[in-house]
Amino acid sequence: MKLTANHRQPNLFLEIIKGLGANKLTSALLVVIFVSSLSVVQVTHFARQELIEQDQLLQERDELDLEWRYLLVEEEFYSQHARIEEIAIEQLQMKRSTSQDEQVIVLP
């Protein structure tokens, strides 16, 4: 008796397939909805990847900008006249020339 009761219950999956097969418009709309949902997921994934890459590039730009500023400060430090004069006097033993040290040469 149990055996006959199981055959009486409809198989839900088979009923859904039969219903979709009977109505072609519903089947087509179901396929379109499925494809469009997969497209939305794919586009969202690509957009997130592009945002991650943009953030990385912006961070790299900021690091390079900071390095550029440090280099400008360093260049300004090394080009100060007082520092250059100090190095010339101490390391190269140079001195400012006086009018007595100057010689004028006249070319014929």
Short mmCIF file of N, CA and C in Angstrom, two decimals:
data_model
loop_
_atom_site.label_atom_id
_atom_site.label_comp_id
_atom_site.label_asym_id
_atom_site.label_seq_id
_atom_site.Cartn_x
_atom_site.Cartn_y
_atom_site.Cartn_z
N MET A 1 0.80 -1.18 0.00
CA MET A 1 0.00 0.00 0.00
C MET A 1 0.86 1.27 0.00
N LYS A 2 1.94 1.22 0.71
CA LYS A 2 2.86 2.35 0.70
C LYS A 2 3.42 2.58 -0.69
N LEU A 3 3.65 1.55 -1.40
CA LEU A 3 4.24 1.64 -2.72
C LEU A 3 3.35 2.43 -3.67
N THR A 4 2.09 2.24 -3.60
CA THR A 4 1.17 2.97 -4.48
C THR A 4 1.04 4.43 -4.05
N ALA A 5 1.23 4.73 -2.77
CA ALA A 5 1.13 6.11 -2.29
C ALA A 5 2.28 6.95 -2.83
N ASN A 6 3.46 6.38 -2.95
CA ASN A 6 4.62 7.10 -3.48
C ASN A 6 4.44 7.44 -4.95
N HIS A 7 3.79 6.57 -5.70
CA HIS A 7 3.60 6.84 -7.12
C HIS A 7 2.56 7.93 -7.35
N ARG A 8 1.71 8.15 -6.40
CA ARG A 8 0.68 9.16 -6.53
C ARG A 8 1.24 10.57 -6.36
N GLN A 9 2.30 10.74 -5.55
CA GLN A 9 2.86 12.07 -5.32
C GLN A 9 3.59 12.52 -6.59
N PRO A 10 3.31 13.72 -7.06
CA PRO A 10 3.98 14.19 -8.28
C PRO A 10 5.42 14.58 -7.98
N ASN A 11 6.29 14.37 -8.92
CA ASN A 11 7.69 14.78 -8.80
C ASN A 11 7.74 16.27 -9.17
N LEU A 12 8.09 17.11 -8.21
CA LEU A 12 8.03 18.56 -8.40
C LEU A 12 8.95 19.02 -9.53
N PHE A 13 10.14 18.45 -9.59
CA PHE A 13 11.09 18.85 -10.63
C PHE A 13 10.52 18.55 -12.01
N LEU A 14 9.93 17.36 -12.18
CA LEU A 14 9.36 17.00 -13.48
C LEU A 14 8.18 17.90 -13.83
N GLU A 15 7.40 18.27 -12.85
CA GLU A 15 6.26 19.16 -13.10
C GLU A 15 6.73 20.54 -13.54
N ILE A 16 7.82 21.05 -12.93
CA ILE A 16 8.35 22.35 -13.32
C ILE A 16 8.88 22.30 -14.75
N ILE A 17 9.59 21.24 -15.10
CA ILE A 17 10.12 21.08 -16.45
C ILE A 17 8.97 20.99 -17.46
N LYS A 18 7.94 20.26 -17.13
CA LYS A 18 6.78 20.15 -18.03
C LYS A 18 6.11 21.51 -18.21
N GLY A 19 5.99 22.25 -17.12
CA GLY A 19 5.37 23.58 -17.19
C GLY A 19 6.18 24.53 -18.04
N LEU A 20 7.49 24.47 -17.91
CA LEU A 20 8.36 25.34 -18.71
C LEU A 20 8.34 24.93 -20.17
N GLY A 21 8.26 23.64 -20.41
CA GLY A 21 8.21 23.16 -21.79
C GLY A 21 6.92 23.54 -22.47
N ALA A 22 5.86 23.62 -21.73
CA ALA A 22 4.56 23.96 -22.31
C ALA A 22 4.47 25.43 -22.65
N ASN A 23 5.16 26.27 -21.90
CA ASN A 23 5.09 27.71 -22.14
C ASN A 23 6.47 28.19 -22.58
N LYS A 24 6.65 28.39 -23.86
CA LYS A 24 7.96 28.78 -24.42
C LYS A 24 8.37 30.19 -23.98
N LEU A 25 7.42 31.09 -23.85
CA LEU A 25 7.73 32.46 -23.44
C LEU A 25 8.31 32.49 -22.03
N THR A 26 7.73 31.72 -21.14
CA THR A 26 8.24 31.65 -19.77
C THR A 26 9.65 31.08 -19.75
N SER A 27 9.90 30.07 -20.56
CA SER A 27 11.24 29.48 -20.63
C SER A 27 12.26 30.48 -21.15
N ALA A 28 11.87 31.22 -22.19
CA ALA A 28 12.77 32.22 -22.76
C ALA A 28 13.06 33.32 -21.76
N LEU A 29 12.05 33.77 -21.05
CA LEU A 29 12.24 34.81 -20.04
C LEU A 29 13.12 34.32 -18.90
N LEU A 30 12.95 33.07 -18.52
CA LEU A 30 13.79 32.50 -17.47
C LEU A 30 15.26 32.47 -17.89
N VAL A 31 15.51 32.10 -19.13
CA VAL A 31 16.90 32.08 -19.63
C VAL A 31 17.46 33.49 -19.70
N VAL A 32 16.66 34.45 -20.15
CA VAL A 32 17.12 35.84 -20.22
C VAL A 32 17.44 36.38 -18.82
N ILE A 33 16.59 36.08 -17.85
CA ILE A 33 16.84 36.53 -16.47
C ILE A 33 18.12 35.90 -15.93
N PHE A 34 18.33 34.62 -16.20
CA PHE A 34 19.53 33.95 -15.72
C PHE A 34 20.79 34.55 -16.35
N VAL A 35 20.75 34.80 -17.65
CA VAL A 35 21.92 35.38 -18.34
C VAL A 35 22.18 36.80 -17.84
N SER A 36 21.13 37.58 -17.67
CA SER A 36 21.33 38.96 -17.21
C SER A 36 21.86 38.99 -15.78
N SER A 37 21.43 38.07 -14.94
CA SER A 37 21.96 38.04 -13.57
C SER A 37 23.43 37.67 -13.56
N LEU A 38 23.83 36.74 -14.41
CA LEU A 38 25.25 36.39 -14.51
C LEU A 38 26.06 37.58 -15.05
N SER A 39 25.48 38.32 -15.98
CA SER A 39 26.16 39.51 -16.52
C SER A 39 26.35 40.57 -15.44
N VAL A 40 25.37 40.75 -14.60
CA VAL A 40 25.48 41.73 -13.50
C VAL A 40 26.60 41.32 -12.55
N VAL A 41 26.68 40.05 -12.23
CA VAL A 41 27.74 39.57 -11.35
C VAL A 41 29.12 39.79 -11.98
N GLN A 42 29.22 39.50 -13.29
CA GLN A 42 30.51 39.66 -13.98
C GLN A 42 30.93 41.13 -14.04
N VAL A 43 29.99 42.01 -14.37
CA VAL A 43 30.31 43.44 -14.46
C VAL A 43 30.68 43.99 -13.09
N THR A 44 30.00 43.57 -12.05
CA THR A 44 30.33 44.00 -10.69
C THR A 44 31.74 43.55 -10.30
N HIS A 45 32.09 42.34 -10.67
CA HIS A 45 33.43 41.81 -10.37
C HIS A 45 34.50 42.65 -11.08
N PHE A 46 34.28 42.93 -12.36
CA PHE A 46 35.25 43.74 -13.10
C PHE A 46 35.36 45.15 -12.54
N ALA A 47 34.24 45.73 -12.14
CA ALA A 47 34.26 47.08 -11.57
C ALA A 47 35.05 47.10 -10.27
N ARG A 48 34.89 46.08 -9.45
CA ARG A 48 35.65 46.01 -8.19
C ARG A 48 37.14 45.85 -8.45
N GLN A 49 37.48 45.05 -9.45
CA GLN A 49 38.90 44.90 -9.79
C GLN A 49 39.49 46.23 -10.25
N GLU A 50 38.75 46.97 -11.05
CA GLU A 50 39.23 48.27 -11.53
C GLU A 50 39.37 49.26 -10.37
N LEU A 51 38.46 49.24 -9.43
CA LEU A 51 38.57 50.12 -8.27
C LEU A 51 39.78 49.78 -7.41
N ILE A 52 40.05 48.50 -7.27
CA ILE A 52 41.24 48.08 -6.51
C ILE A 52 42.50 48.56 -7.21
N GLU A 53 42.56 48.42 -8.53
CA GLU A 53 43.73 48.87 -9.28
C GLU A 53 43.87 50.39 -9.20
N GLN A 54 42.75 51.10 -9.27
CA GLN A 54 42.80 52.55 -9.16
C GLN A 54 43.33 52.98 -7.79
N ASP A 55 42.88 52.33 -6.74
CA ASP A 55 43.37 52.64 -5.39
C ASP A 55 44.88 52.40 -5.28
N GLN A 56 45.35 51.32 -5.88
CA GLN A 56 46.79 51.02 -5.84
C GLN A 56 47.57 52.09 -6.59
N LEU A 57 47.07 52.51 -7.75
CA LEU A 57 47.76 53.53 -8.53
C LEU A 57 47.74 54.88 -7.81
N LEU A 58 46.65 55.21 -7.15
CA LEU A 58 46.60 56.46 -6.39
C LEU A 58 47.57 56.43 -5.21
N GLN A 59 47.70 55.29 -4.58
CA GLN A 59 48.65 55.16 -3.47
C GLN A 59 50.09 55.29 -3.99
N GLU A 60 50.37 54.68 -5.14
CA GLU A 60 51.71 54.79 -5.72
C GLU A 60 52.00 56.23 -6.12
N ARG A 61 50.99 56.94 -6.67
CA ARG A 61 51.16 58.35 -7.02
C ARG A 61 51.49 59.18 -5.79
N ASP A 62 50.79 58.92 -4.69
CA ASP A 62 51.04 59.67 -3.46
C ASP A 62 52.45 59.41 -2.92
N GLU A 63 52.90 58.16 -3.00
CA GLU A 63 54.25 57.83 -2.55
C GLU A 63 55.30 58.52 -3.41
N LEU A 64 55.09 58.53 -4.73
CA LEU A 64 56.04 59.21 -5.62
C LEU A 64 56.02 60.73 -5.40
N ASP A 65 54.86 61.29 -5.14
CA ASP A 65 54.77 62.71 -4.86
C ASP A 65 55.52 63.06 -3.59
N LEU A 66 55.39 62.22 -2.57
CA LEU A 66 56.10 62.45 -1.32
C LEU A 66 57.61 62.35 -1.53
N GLU A 67 58.04 61.36 -2.29
CA GLU A 67 59.47 61.21 -2.59
C GLU A 67 59.99 62.43 -3.36
N TRP A 68 59.19 62.93 -4.31
CA TRP A 68 59.57 64.11 -5.09
C TRP A 68 59.75 65.32 -4.17
N ARG A 69 58.85 65.47 -3.21
CA ARG A 69 58.98 66.60 -2.28
C ARG A 69 60.25 66.49 -1.43
N TYR A 70 60.57 65.28 -0.98
CA TYR A 70 61.81 65.08 -0.22
C TYR A 70 63.03 65.41 -1.07
N LEU A 71 62.98 65.03 -2.33
CA LEU A 71 64.11 65.33 -3.22
C LEU A 71 64.25 66.83 -3.45
N LEU A 72 63.15 67.55 -3.55
CA LEU A 72 63.23 69.00 -3.71
C LEU A 72 63.83 69.66 -2.46
N VAL A 73 63.44 69.18 -1.29
CA VAL A 73 64.00 69.72 -0.04
C VAL A 73 65.49 69.42 0.02
N GLU A 74 65.87 68.21 -0.36
CA GLU A 74 67.28 67.83 -0.34
C GLU A 74 68.09 68.68 -1.33
N GLU A 75 67.53 68.90 -2.51
CA GLU A 75 68.22 69.73 -3.50
C GLU A 75 68.40 71.15 -2.99
N GLU A 76 67.37 71.68 -2.35
CA GLU A 76 67.47 73.03 -1.81
C GLU A 76 68.54 73.10 -0.72
N PHE A 77 68.62 72.06 0.11
CA PHE A 77 69.62 72.03 1.17
C PHE A 77 71.03 72.04 0.58
N TYR A 78 71.25 71.19 -0.43
CA TYR A 78 72.60 71.09 -0.99
C TYR A 78 72.98 72.28 -1.86
N SER A 79 72.03 73.08 -2.27
CA SER A 79 72.36 74.22 -3.12
C SER A 79 72.43 75.54 -2.36
N GLN A 80 72.37 75.50 -1.05
CA GLN A 80 72.47 76.73 -0.26
C GLN A 80 73.89 77.29 -0.37
N HIS A 81 73.98 78.61 -0.58
CA HIS A 81 75.28 79.26 -0.79
C HIS A 81 76.17 79.16 0.44
N ALA A 82 75.61 79.29 1.62
CA ALA A 82 76.42 79.23 2.84
C ALA A 82 77.06 77.85 2.97
N ARG A 83 76.33 76.81 2.65
CA ARG A 83 76.88 75.45 2.74
C ARG A 83 77.98 75.24 1.70
N ILE A 84 77.77 75.73 0.50
CA ILE A 84 78.78 75.58 -0.55
C ILE A 84 80.04 76.35 -0.17
N GLU A 85 79.86 77.54 0.36
CA GLU A 85 81.02 78.33 0.77
C GLU A 85 81.77 77.64 1.91
N GLU A 86 81.06 77.06 2.84
CA GLU A 86 81.69 76.35 3.96
C GLU A 86 82.51 75.15 3.46
N ILE A 87 81.97 74.39 2.51
CA ILE A 87 82.70 73.24 1.96
C ILE A 87 83.93 73.71 1.20
N ALA A 88 83.78 74.80 0.44
CA ALA A 88 84.92 75.33 -0.31
C ALA A 88 86.04 75.77 0.62
N ILE A 89 85.71 76.37 1.73
CA ILE A 89 86.73 76.85 2.67
C ILE A 89 87.36 75.69 3.43
N GLU A 90 86.53 74.80 3.98
CA GLU A 90 87.04 73.76 4.85
C GLU A 90 87.70 72.61 4.08
N GLN A 91 87.03 72.10 3.07
CA GLN A 91 87.54 70.90 2.40
C GLN A 91 88.50 71.22 1.27
N LEU A 92 88.27 72.32 0.56
CA LEU A 92 89.11 72.63 -0.60
C LEU A 92 90.14 73.73 -0.31
N GLN A 93 90.12 74.25 0.91
CA GLN A 93 91.02 75.32 1.34
C GLN A 93 90.98 76.51 0.35
N MET A 94 89.82 76.87 -0.07
CA MET A 94 89.67 78.01 -0.98
C MET A 94 89.39 79.25 -0.14
N LYS A 95 89.67 80.41 -0.71
CA LYS A 95 89.38 81.67 -0.03
C LYS A 95 88.96 82.69 -1.07
N ARG A 96 88.30 83.71 -0.58
CA ARG A 96 87.87 84.78 -1.49
C ARG A 96 89.09 85.58 -1.92
N SER A 97 89.08 85.92 -3.18
CA SER A 97 90.22 86.72 -3.67
C SER A 97 90.01 88.19 -3.32
N THR A 98 91.13 88.85 -3.05
CA THR A 98 91.08 90.28 -2.76
C THR A 98 91.55 91.03 -3.99
N SER A 99 91.44 92.33 -3.95
CA SER A 99 91.87 93.13 -5.10
C SER A 99 93.38 93.04 -5.30
N GLN A 100 94.13 92.75 -4.25
CA GLN A 100 95.59 92.61 -4.36
C GLN A 100 95.96 91.31 -5.07
N ASP A 101 95.07 90.29 -4.95
CA ASP A 101 95.34 89.00 -5.59
C ASP A 101 94.97 89.00 -7.08
N GLU A 102 94.25 90.00 -7.52
CA GLU A 102 93.82 90.06 -8.91
C GLU A 102 94.91 90.63 -9.79
N GLN A 103 95.01 90.08 -10.97
CA GLN A 103 95.97 90.56 -11.96
C GLN A 103 95.22 90.83 -13.26
N VAL A 104 95.51 91.96 -13.85
CA VAL A 104 94.85 92.34 -15.11
C VAL A 104 95.85 92.08 -16.24
N ILE A 105 95.40 91.37 -17.24
CA ILE A 105 96.26 91.06 -18.40
C ILE A 105 95.66 91.78 -19.59
N VAL A 106 96.50 92.54 -20.26
CA VAL A 106 96.05 93.27 -21.45
C VAL A 106 96.57 92.53 -22.67
N LEU A 107 95.70 92.20 -23.57
CA LEU A 107 96.07 91.50 -24.78
C LEU A 107 96.28 92.52 -25.91
N PRO A 108 97.36 92.36 -26.71
CA PRO A 108 97.61 93.33 -27.79
C PRO A 108 96.65 93.20 -28.94
#
